[in-house]
mmCIF file of C-alpha atoms in Angstrom:
data_model
loop_
_atom_site.group_PDB
_atom_site.id
_atom_site.type_symbol
_atom_site.label_atom_id
_atom_site.label_comp_id
_atom_site.label_asym_id
_atom_site.label_seq_id
_atom_site.Cartn_x
_atom_site.Cartn_y
_atom_site.Cartn_z
ATOM 1 C CA MET A 1 -121.585 -235.813 34.194
ATOM 2 C CA SER A 2 -118.200 -234.898 35.608
ATOM 3 C CA GLU A 3 -115.297 -233.963 33.353
ATOM 4 C CA ALA A 4 -113.404 -236.968 34.708
ATOM 5 C CA GLN A 5 -116.252 -239.298 33.690
ATOM 6 C CA ALA A 6 -116.346 -237.725 30.240
ATOM 7 C CA ILE A 7 -112.672 -238.602 29.800
ATOM 8 C CA ARG A 8 -113.247 -242.175 30.976
ATOM 9 C CA ASN A 9 -116.109 -242.400 28.476
ATOM 10 C CA VAL A 10 -113.741 -241.496 25.643
ATOM 11 C CA VAL A 11 -111.426 -244.350 26.605
ATOM 12 C CA GLU A 12 -114.394 -246.715 26.705
ATOM 13 C CA SER A 13 -115.485 -245.501 23.260
ATOM 14 C CA ILE A 14 -112.046 -246.186 21.780
ATOM 15 C CA ALA A 15 -112.008 -249.731 23.133
ATOM 16 C CA LEU A 16 -115.439 -250.394 21.646
ATOM 17 C CA ALA A 17 -114.441 -248.822 18.311
ATOM 18 C CA GLU A 18 -111.678 -251.413 17.957
ATOM 19 C CA GLU A 19 -113.999 -254.222 19.039
ATOM 20 C CA VAL A 20 -116.560 -253.399 16.317
ATOM 21 C CA GLY A 21 -113.975 -253.229 13.534
ATOM 22 C CA LEU A 22 -113.105 -249.551 13.226
ATOM 23 C CA ASP A 23 -109.457 -248.848 12.499
ATOM 24 C CA TRP A 24 -108.884 -245.251 13.645
ATOM 25 C CA PHE A 25 -109.935 -243.015 16.532
ATOM 26 C CA GLY A 26 -109.033 -239.347 16.924
ATOM 27 C CA VAL A 27 -109.185 -237.296 20.122
ATOM 28 C CA GLY A 28 -109.427 -233.538 19.881
ATOM 29 C CA GLU A 29 -107.917 -230.826 22.060
ATOM 30 C CA HIS A 30 -110.231 -228.270 23.594
ATOM 31 C CA HIS A 31 -110.216 -226.086 26.664
ATOM 32 C CA THR A 32 -113.937 -225.627 27.311
ATOM 33 C CA PRO A 33 -116.560 -227.276 29.545
ATOM 34 C CA GLU A 34 -118.226 -228.762 26.434
ATOM 35 C CA PHE A 35 -115.051 -230.677 25.526
ATOM 36 C CA PRO A 36 -113.074 -231.474 28.700
ATOM 37 C CA VAL A 37 -110.302 -233.423 26.933
ATOM 38 C CA SER A 38 -107.525 -230.842 26.769
ATOM 39 C CA ALA A 39 -104.640 -233.333 26.514
ATOM 40 C CA ALA A 40 -105.145 -236.092 23.962
ATOM 41 C CA ALA A 41 -101.935 -238.024 24.601
ATOM 42 C CA PRO A 42 -102.742 -239.419 28.087
ATOM 43 C CA VAL A 43 -106.218 -240.420 26.922
ATOM 44 C CA LEU A 44 -104.708 -242.198 23.925
ATOM 45 C CA ALA A 45 -102.112 -243.837 26.167
ATOM 46 C CA ALA A 46 -104.885 -245.279 28.347
ATOM 47 C CA ALA A 47 -106.665 -246.545 25.225
ATOM 48 C CA ALA A 48 -103.408 -247.974 23.870
ATOM 49 C CA ALA A 49 -103.142 -250.214 26.910
ATOM 50 C CA LEU A 50 -106.650 -251.594 26.270
ATOM 51 C CA THR A 51 -106.395 -252.135 22.514
ATOM 52 C CA SER A 52 -104.112 -253.903 20.045
ATOM 53 C CA ARG A 53 -105.061 -252.838 16.525
ATOM 54 C CA ILE A 54 -106.843 -249.494 16.208
ATOM 55 C CA LYS A 55 -104.879 -246.396 15.155
ATOM 56 C CA LEU A 56 -104.771 -243.658 17.786
ATOM 57 C CA SER A 57 -104.507 -240.011 16.826
ATOM 58 C CA SER A 58 -105.065 -236.439 17.860
ATOM 59 C CA ALA A 59 -107.786 -234.605 15.960
ATOM 60 C CA VAL A 60 -106.388 -231.990 16.183
ATOM 61 C CA THR A 61 -103.407 -230.925 18.309
ATOM 62 C CA VAL A 62 -103.542 -227.133 18.676
ATOM 63 C CA LEU A 63 -99.872 -226.787 17.902
ATOM 64 C CA SER A 64 -99.690 -222.981 17.946
ATOM 65 C CA THR A 65 -99.970 -222.927 21.748
ATOM 66 C CA ASP A 66 -97.937 -226.022 22.554
ATOM 67 C CA ASP A 67 -94.279 -226.973 22.472
ATOM 68 C CA PRO A 68 -93.542 -229.130 19.400
ATOM 69 C CA VAL A 69 -90.760 -231.062 21.121
ATOM 70 C CA ARG A 70 -93.049 -231.936 24.024
ATOM 71 C CA VAL A 71 -95.868 -232.851 21.625
ATOM 72 C CA TYR A 72 -93.551 -235.236 19.809
ATOM 73 C CA GLN A 73 -92.368 -236.798 23.074
ATOM 74 C CA GLN A 74 -95.921 -237.341 24.281
ATOM 75 C CA PHE A 75 -97.031 -239.006 21.073
ATOM 76 C CA ALA A 76 -93.827 -241.040 20.807
ATOM 77 C CA THR A 77 -94.637 -242.318 24.294
ATOM 78 C CA VAL A 78 -98.126 -243.338 23.142
ATOM 79 C CA ASP A 79 -96.479 -244.916 20.113
ATOM 80 C CA ALA A 80 -94.302 -247.038 22.395
ATOM 81 C CA ILE A 81 -97.253 -248.174 24.513
ATOM 82 C CA SER A 82 -99.387 -248.922 21.448
ATOM 83 C CA GLY A 83 -96.715 -250.720 19.449
ATOM 84 C CA GLY A 84 -96.523 -248.163 16.647
ATOM 85 C CA ARG A 85 -100.202 -247.263 16.250
ATOM 86 C CA VAL A 86 -100.088 -243.519 16.799
ATOM 87 C CA GLU A 87 -100.625 -240.656 14.361
ATOM 88 C CA MET A 88 -100.741 -236.879 14.808
ATOM 89 C CA ILE A 89 -102.927 -234.178 13.287
ATOM 90 C CA PRO A 90 -101.472 -230.761 14.147
ATOM 91 C CA GLY A 91 -103.638 -227.796 13.238
ATOM 92 C CA ARG A 92 -104.107 -224.115 13.956
ATOM 93 C CA GLY A 93 -107.339 -224.982 15.751
ATOM 94 C CA SER A 94 -110.783 -223.490 15.256
ATOM 95 C CA SER A 95 -111.141 -222.711 18.970
ATOM 96 C CA ILE A 96 -108.824 -220.100 20.422
ATOM 97 C CA GLU A 97 -109.235 -220.652 24.165
ATOM 98 C CA SER A 98 -105.687 -221.991 24.467
ATOM 99 C CA PHE A 99 -104.140 -218.654 23.443
ATOM 100 C CA PRO A 100 -104.971 -216.669 26.615
ATOM 101 C CA LEU A 101 -104.729 -219.839 28.709
ATOM 102 C CA PHE A 102 -101.077 -220.358 27.764
ATOM 103 C CA GLY A 103 -100.154 -216.706 27.311
ATOM 104 C CA TYR A 104 -100.010 -216.439 23.534
ATOM 105 C CA ASP A 105 -101.099 -213.505 21.388
ATOM 106 C CA LEU A 106 -103.770 -214.156 18.774
ATOM 107 C CA GLN A 107 -102.010 -211.701 16.504
ATOM 108 C CA ASP A 108 -99.329 -214.386 16.131
ATOM 109 C CA TYR A 109 -101.914 -217.031 15.163
ATOM 110 C CA ASP A 110 -100.379 -218.126 11.867
ATOM 111 C CA ARG A 111 -96.741 -217.266 12.584
ATOM 112 C CA LEU A 112 -96.743 -219.459 15.684
ATOM 113 C CA PHE A 113 -98.285 -222.351 13.793
ATOM 114 C CA ALA A 114 -95.936 -222.131 10.822
ATOM 115 C CA GLU A 115 -92.808 -222.156 12.993
ATOM 116 C CA LYS A 116 -93.997 -224.823 15.391
ATOM 117 C CA LEU A 117 -95.099 -227.071 12.567
ATOM 118 C CA ASP A 118 -91.657 -226.734 11.036
ATOM 119 C CA LEU A 119 -90.081 -227.761 14.348
ATOM 120 C CA LEU A 120 -92.506 -230.661 14.864
ATOM 121 C CA ILE A 121 -91.618 -232.042 11.427
ATOM 122 C CA GLU A 122 -87.923 -231.695 12.228
ATOM 123 C CA VAL A 123 -88.077 -233.390 15.640
ATOM 124 C CA ASN A 124 -90.185 -236.165 14.106
ATOM 125 C CA ARG A 125 -87.495 -236.674 11.470
ATOM 126 C CA SER A 126 -84.306 -236.265 13.509
ATOM 127 C CA ALA A 127 -83.361 -237.614 16.940
ATOM 128 C CA ARG A 128 -80.912 -234.765 17.466
ATOM 129 C CA VAL A 129 -82.626 -231.536 16.566
ATOM 130 C CA SER A 130 -80.990 -228.477 15.099
ATOM 131 C CA TRP A 131 -83.500 -225.699 14.482
ATOM 132 C CA HIS A 132 -83.868 -221.970 14.870
ATOM 133 C CA GLY A 133 -86.785 -219.602 14.611
ATOM 134 C CA GLU A 134 -88.298 -216.490 16.137
ATOM 135 C CA THR A 135 -90.881 -217.879 18.550
ATOM 136 C CA ARG A 136 -88.676 -219.994 20.830
ATOM 137 C CA PRO A 137 -84.967 -220.499 21.572
ATOM 138 C CA ALA A 138 -82.939 -222.429 19.004
ATOM 139 C CA LEU A 139 -82.079 -226.106 19.314
ATOM 140 C CA THR A 140 -78.494 -227.084 18.585
ATOM 141 C CA GLY A 141 -78.415 -230.857 18.286
ATOM 142 C CA GLN A 142 -80.304 -231.775 21.470
ATOM 143 C CA TYR A 143 -81.605 -235.347 21.734
ATOM 144 C CA ALA A 144 -85.412 -235.663 22.027
ATOM 145 C CA PRO A 145 -86.428 -239.024 23.563
ATOM 146 C CA PRO A 146 -88.228 -241.337 23.262
ATOM 147 C CA ARG A 147 -87.911 -242.012 19.550
ATOM 148 C CA ALA A 148 -90.781 -243.773 17.789
ATOM 149 C CA GLU A 149 -89.675 -247.348 17.056
ATOM 150 C CA GLN A 150 -91.057 -247.500 13.520
ATOM 151 C CA GLY A 151 -89.507 -244.234 12.344
ATOM 152 C CA PRO A 152 -91.294 -240.915 11.911
ATOM 153 C CA ILE A 153 -94.842 -240.789 13.259
ATOM 154 C CA PRO A 154 -97.393 -240.180 10.470
ATOM 155 C CA ILE A 155 -98.386 -236.511 10.490
ATOM 156 C CA TRP A 156 -101.555 -235.324 8.765
ATOM 157 C CA LEU A 157 -101.982 -231.571 8.527
ATOM 158 C CA GLY A 158 -105.296 -230.425 9.980
ATOM 159 C CA VAL A 159 -106.862 -227.964 7.547
ATOM 160 C CA GLY A 160 -110.062 -225.917 7.764
ATOM 161 C CA GLY A 161 -111.550 -224.236 4.730
ATOM 162 C CA ASN A 162 -108.649 -221.843 4.167
ATOM 163 C CA PRO A 163 -107.079 -222.394 0.699
ATOM 164 C CA GLY A 164 -103.741 -221.176 2.044
ATOM 165 C CA SER A 165 -103.727 -223.993 4.587
ATOM 166 C CA VAL A 166 -104.562 -226.485 1.822
ATOM 167 C CA VAL A 167 -101.567 -225.321 -0.202
ATOM 168 C CA ARG A 168 -99.378 -225.431 2.910
ATOM 169 C CA ALA A 169 -100.170 -229.158 3.339
ATOM 170 C CA ALA A 170 -99.137 -229.786 -0.248
ATOM 171 C CA GLN A 171 -96.030 -227.633 0.026
ATOM 172 C CA LEU A 172 -94.870 -229.600 3.070
ATOM 173 C CA GLY A 173 -95.680 -232.944 1.428
ATOM 174 C CA LEU A 174 -98.140 -233.848 4.167
ATOM 175 C CA PRO A 175 -101.442 -235.715 3.845
ATOM 176 C CA MET A 176 -104.409 -233.488 4.611
ATOM 177 C CA ALA A 177 -107.076 -233.939 7.298
ATOM 178 C CA THR A 178 -110.094 -231.723 6.840
ATOM 179 C CA GLY A 179 -113.802 -231.686 7.562
ATOM 180 C CA VAL A 180 -117.302 -231.172 6.271
ATOM 181 C CA LEU A 181 -119.120 -229.631 9.206
ATOM 182 C CA GLY A 182 -122.533 -229.044 7.671
ATOM 183 C CA GLY A 183 -124.124 -227.552 4.588
ATOM 184 C CA SER A 184 -123.523 -229.515 1.416
ATOM 185 C CA ALA A 185 -121.501 -232.727 1.491
ATOM 186 C CA ILE A 186 -119.652 -231.723 -1.660
ATOM 187 C CA ARG A 187 -119.599 -227.911 -1.662
ATOM 188 C CA SER A 188 -116.062 -227.529 -0.324
ATOM 189 C CA ALA A 189 -114.635 -230.490 -2.265
ATOM 190 C CA ALA A 190 -112.832 -227.957 -4.455
ATOM 191 C CA ASN A 191 -110.229 -227.913 -1.677
ATOM 192 C CA ALA A 192 -109.370 -231.548 -2.485
ATOM 193 C CA GLU A 193 -108.789 -230.623 -6.108
ATOM 194 C CA LEU A 194 -106.694 -227.621 -5.045
ATOM 195 C CA TYR A 195 -104.671 -229.889 -2.764
ATOM 196 C CA ARG A 196 -103.985 -232.414 -5.544
ATOM 197 C CA ARG A 197 -103.038 -229.721 -8.061
ATOM 198 C CA ALA A 198 -100.679 -228.110 -5.557
ATOM 199 C CA SER A 199 -99.207 -231.516 -4.626
ATOM 200 C CA ALA A 200 -98.520 -232.222 -8.287
ATOM 201 C CA HIS A 201 -96.888 -228.811 -8.593
ATOM 202 C CA PHE A 202 -94.554 -229.589 -5.690
ATOM 203 C CA GLY A 203 -93.790 -233.073 -7.055
ATOM 204 C CA ASN A 204 -95.330 -235.008 -4.162
ATOM 205 C CA SER A 205 -95.759 -238.771 -4.358
ATOM 206 C CA PRO A 206 -99.207 -240.434 -4.139
ATOM 207 C CA GLN A 207 -98.273 -241.472 -0.582
ATOM 208 C CA GLN A 208 -97.949 -237.774 0.278
ATOM 209 C CA THR A 209 -101.239 -236.828 -1.357
ATOM 210 C CA LEU A 210 -103.940 -238.361 0.797
ATOM 211 C CA VAL A 211 -107.107 -236.805 2.223
ATOM 212 C CA MET A 212 -108.876 -237.684 5.478
ATOM 213 C CA LEU A 213 -112.370 -236.319 6.060
ATOM 214 C CA GLY A 214 -114.348 -235.840 9.250
ATOM 215 C CA SER A 215 -117.981 -234.850 9.784
ATOM 216 C CA PRO A 216 -120.346 -234.518 12.728
ATOM 217 C CA GLY A 217 -123.006 -237.203 12.789
ATOM 218 C CA PHE A 218 -124.929 -239.931 14.503
ATOM 219 C CA VAL A 219 -126.220 -243.369 13.497
ATOM 220 C CA LEU A 220 -129.264 -245.401 14.512
ATOM 221 C CA GLU A 221 -131.027 -248.285 12.783
ATOM 222 C CA ASN A 222 -133.818 -245.956 11.637
ATOM 223 C CA GLY A 223 -132.789 -242.727 9.909
ATOM 224 C CA ASN A 224 -135.699 -240.624 11.132
ATOM 225 C CA HIS A 225 -135.107 -241.829 14.678
ATOM 226 C CA ALA A 226 -131.429 -240.886 14.377
ATOM 227 C CA ARG A 227 -132.288 -237.369 13.204
ATOM 228 C CA GLU A 228 -134.859 -236.864 15.977
ATOM 229 C CA THR A 229 -132.553 -238.258 18.655
ATOM 230 C CA TRP A 230 -129.482 -236.216 17.677
ATOM 231 C CA TRP A 231 -131.243 -232.897 16.968
ATOM 232 C CA PRO A 232 -131.484 -231.585 20.582
ATOM 233 C CA HIS A 233 -127.836 -232.484 21.250
ATOM 234 C CA TRP A 234 -126.596 -230.869 18.032
ATOM 235 C CA HIS A 235 -128.762 -227.769 18.547
ATOM 236 C CA GLN A 236 -127.628 -227.304 22.142
ATOM 237 C CA PHE A 237 -123.983 -227.758 21.187
ATOM 238 C CA MET A 238 -124.193 -225.274 18.307
ATOM 239 C CA LYS A 239 -126.147 -222.801 20.471
ATOM 240 C CA THR A 240 -123.439 -222.892 23.122
ATOM 241 C CA VAL A 241 -120.569 -222.582 20.650
ATOM 242 C CA GLY A 242 -122.456 -219.912 18.708
ATOM 243 C CA GLU A 243 -122.812 -217.784 21.831
ATOM 244 C CA GLN A 244 -119.061 -218.046 22.377
ATOM 245 C CA ARG A 245 -118.064 -217.312 18.786
ATOM 246 C CA GLY A 246 -120.859 -215.060 17.588
ATOM 247 C CA PHE A 247 -123.023 -217.077 15.214
ATOM 248 C CA SER A 248 -126.635 -218.242 15.315
ATOM 249 C CA PRO A 249 -127.595 -221.838 16.096
ATOM 250 C CA PRO A 250 -128.988 -224.000 13.269
ATOM 251 C CA THR A 251 -132.701 -223.970 12.573
ATOM 252 C CA ARG A 252 -134.680 -227.162 12.248
ATOM 253 C CA ASP A 253 -135.038 -226.478 8.511
ATOM 254 C CA SER A 254 -131.278 -226.157 8.046
ATOM 255 C CA TYR A 255 -130.807 -229.337 10.095
ATOM 256 C CA GLU A 256 -133.201 -231.253 7.835
ATOM 257 C CA ARG A 257 -131.298 -229.997 4.790
ATOM 258 C CA ASP A 258 -127.853 -230.782 6.239
ATOM 259 C CA THR A 259 -128.906 -234.310 7.243
ATOM 260 C CA GLY A 260 -130.567 -235.004 3.888
ATOM 261 C CA PRO A 261 -129.135 -237.022 0.986
ATOM 262 C CA GLN A 262 -126.800 -234.193 -0.102
ATOM 263 C CA GLY A 263 -126.027 -232.844 3.347
ATOM 264 C CA GLY A 264 -122.740 -232.685 5.204
ATOM 265 C CA LEU A 265 -124.012 -233.981 8.563
ATOM 266 C CA LEU A 266 -123.717 -237.775 8.698
ATOM 267 C CA VAL A 267 -126.943 -238.408 10.585
ATOM 268 C CA GLY A 268 -129.211 -241.282 9.621
ATOM 269 C CA SER A 269 -129.427 -245.022 9.209
ATOM 270 C CA PRO A 270 -126.331 -247.093 8.380
ATOM 271 C CA GLU A 271 -127.426 -247.293 4.745
ATOM 272 C CA GLU A 272 -127.985 -243.533 4.530
ATOM 273 C CA ILE A 273 -124.607 -242.781 6.098
ATOM 274 C CA ALA A 274 -122.814 -245.210 3.795
ATOM 275 C CA GLU A 275 -124.445 -243.624 0.738
ATOM 276 C CA ARG A 276 -123.387 -240.168 1.924
ATOM 277 C CA ILE A 277 -119.778 -241.282 2.479
ATOM 278 C CA LEU A 278 -119.699 -242.785 -1.017
ATOM 279 C CA LEU A 279 -121.087 -239.518 -2.423
ATOM 280 C CA MET A 280 -118.365 -237.601 -0.601
ATOM 281 C CA HIS A 281 -115.755 -240.003 -1.921
ATOM 282 C CA GLU A 282 -116.806 -239.298 -5.510
ATOM 283 C CA HIS A 283 -115.930 -235.646 -4.972
ATOM 284 C CA TRP A 284 -113.244 -235.685 -2.276
ATOM 285 C CA GLY A 285 -111.447 -238.946 -3.121
ATOM 286 C CA HIS A 286 -110.639 -239.332 0.547
ATOM 287 C CA VAL A 287 -109.060 -242.455 2.037
ATOM 288 C CA ARG A 288 -110.378 -242.210 5.602
ATOM 289 C CA GLN A 289 -113.725 -241.021 6.974
ATOM 290 C CA TYR A 290 -114.391 -240.346 10.615
ATOM 291 C CA ILE A 291 -117.544 -239.188 12.329
ATOM 292 C CA HIS A 292 -117.783 -236.953 15.402
ATOM 293 C CA MET A 293 -120.783 -238.047 17.469
ATOM 294 C CA ASP A 294 -120.223 -236.963 21.078
ATOM 295 C CA MET A 295 -121.624 -233.445 20.884
ATOM 296 C CA GLY A 296 -124.168 -231.861 23.195
ATOM 297 C CA ALA A 297 -124.006 -234.500 25.922
ATOM 298 C CA VAL A 298 -125.168 -237.535 23.964
ATOM 299 C CA PRO A 299 -125.707 -240.241 26.626
ATOM 300 C CA GLN A 300 -122.831 -242.724 26.650
ATOM 301 C CA ARG A 301 -125.101 -245.711 26.065
ATOM 302 C CA GLU A 302 -126.509 -244.130 22.877
ATOM 303 C CA LEU A 303 -123.052 -243.072 21.765
ATOM 304 C CA LEU A 304 -121.658 -246.584 22.159
ATOM 305 C CA HIS A 305 -124.569 -248.022 20.185
ATOM 306 C CA ALA A 306 -123.930 -245.529 17.368
ATOM 307 C CA ILE A 307 -120.223 -246.458 17.332
ATOM 308 C CA GLU A 308 -121.220 -250.118 17.103
ATOM 309 C CA LEU A 309 -123.479 -249.434 14.106
ATOM 310 C CA PHE A 310 -120.778 -247.350 12.417
ATOM 311 C CA GLY A 311 -118.311 -250.203 12.747
ATOM 312 C CA THR A 312 -120.514 -253.214 12.077
ATOM 313 C CA GLN A 313 -122.902 -251.816 9.459
ATOM 314 C CA VAL A 314 -121.632 -248.594 7.842
ATOM 315 C CA ARG A 315 -118.003 -249.645 7.417
ATOM 316 C CA PRO A 316 -118.725 -252.975 5.646
ATOM 317 C CA ILE A 317 -120.983 -251.248 3.082
ATOM 318 C CA VAL A 318 -118.348 -248.627 2.291
ATOM 319 C CA GLN A 319 -115.567 -251.202 2.134
ATOM 320 C CA SER A 320 -117.535 -253.430 -0.216
ATOM 321 C CA GLU A 321 -117.799 -250.488 -2.634
ATOM 322 C CA LEU A 322 -114.323 -248.989 -2.280
ATOM 323 C CA GLY A 323 -112.165 -251.951 -1.255
ATOM 324 C CA GLY A 324 -110.249 -252.554 1.904
ATOM 325 C CA THR A 325 -106.757 -251.234 1.202
ATOM 326 C CA SER A 326 -105.376 -249.963 4.493
ATOM 327 C CA VAL A 327 -104.311 -246.360 4.928
ATOM 328 C CA ASP A 328 -100.920 -247.669 6.076
ATOM 329 C CA ALA A 329 -100.503 -249.371 2.699
ATOM 330 C CA LEU A 330 -101.537 -246.190 0.884
ATOM 331 C CA MET A 331 -98.973 -244.262 2.934
ATOM 332 C CA GLY A 332 -96.287 -246.800 2.073
ATOM 333 C CA ARG A 333 -95.920 -247.965 5.665
ATOM 334 C CA SER A 334 -95.239 -251.604 6.411
ATOM 335 C CA ILE A 335 -97.205 -251.546 9.678
ATOM 336 C CA SER A 336 -100.739 -252.779 9.166
ATOM 337 C CA ALA A 337 -103.717 -252.019 11.364
#
């Protein structure tokens, strides 16, 4: 499949996600052959023109190697096209390919992110930006168009497993987007507790203390069929990434464990996936769950079917147990999905 077709497939997936009742879709930023979407905003803009309800977000924007003013402008443009349906998840990024690509030094990994996040928050808050730092020239009241019509764009801070990043989200009063990428579904839930304790310490409101959770996974009507179907794609993807980053691919035994009732990979039947999300909710207390399915060249037809099952069968089970309060309402926003 060409990289261009892969991008068109993402747009098609977003349109279907809205059609089957899902209310959020995130597009990541990568700079590798495995993930050819390196610029989320134009993909989201194309999807915005085809949809009317679903929230559109990055997941994540690798902010350390981008210009925060330009990032804001791109997402404000998507916001205009979508009628106020855009969100942003800036993060440091687990993949580092953008550093040499854009001429940044990995030794500045955290310093770049901290400063650029500060500027992104400021440009999101103020039309005329006054800011100074060490990693780029100061801004002295410049106007940054276009402005999002509904006020500041919701920003979730993308956080890995680093406790310092968890505390940073709380310190900035930002909701936290994090992930369970395998292993136990609940092992790293201590980060949610750390986040809530830190948020209380900084005096954050409930609207500022929300958790979004993402996990790799795949859904088919039959759980065993789902696990068998997704295994070669997941193994190939992890083998490729492992060769790039220096870790071993998963074994079949570890895959069986991670896709079991306590596992962090959301692979199985709709009922199994719903049970796993409810288990995670007991420990994480998260308000949004997304699932990353398109790994290892899953055929588009199978991917679309899995998205359909996630929307029409998994989501109703979870909503019947946890209620249907929108994330907008929890964030105190008047715009409803």
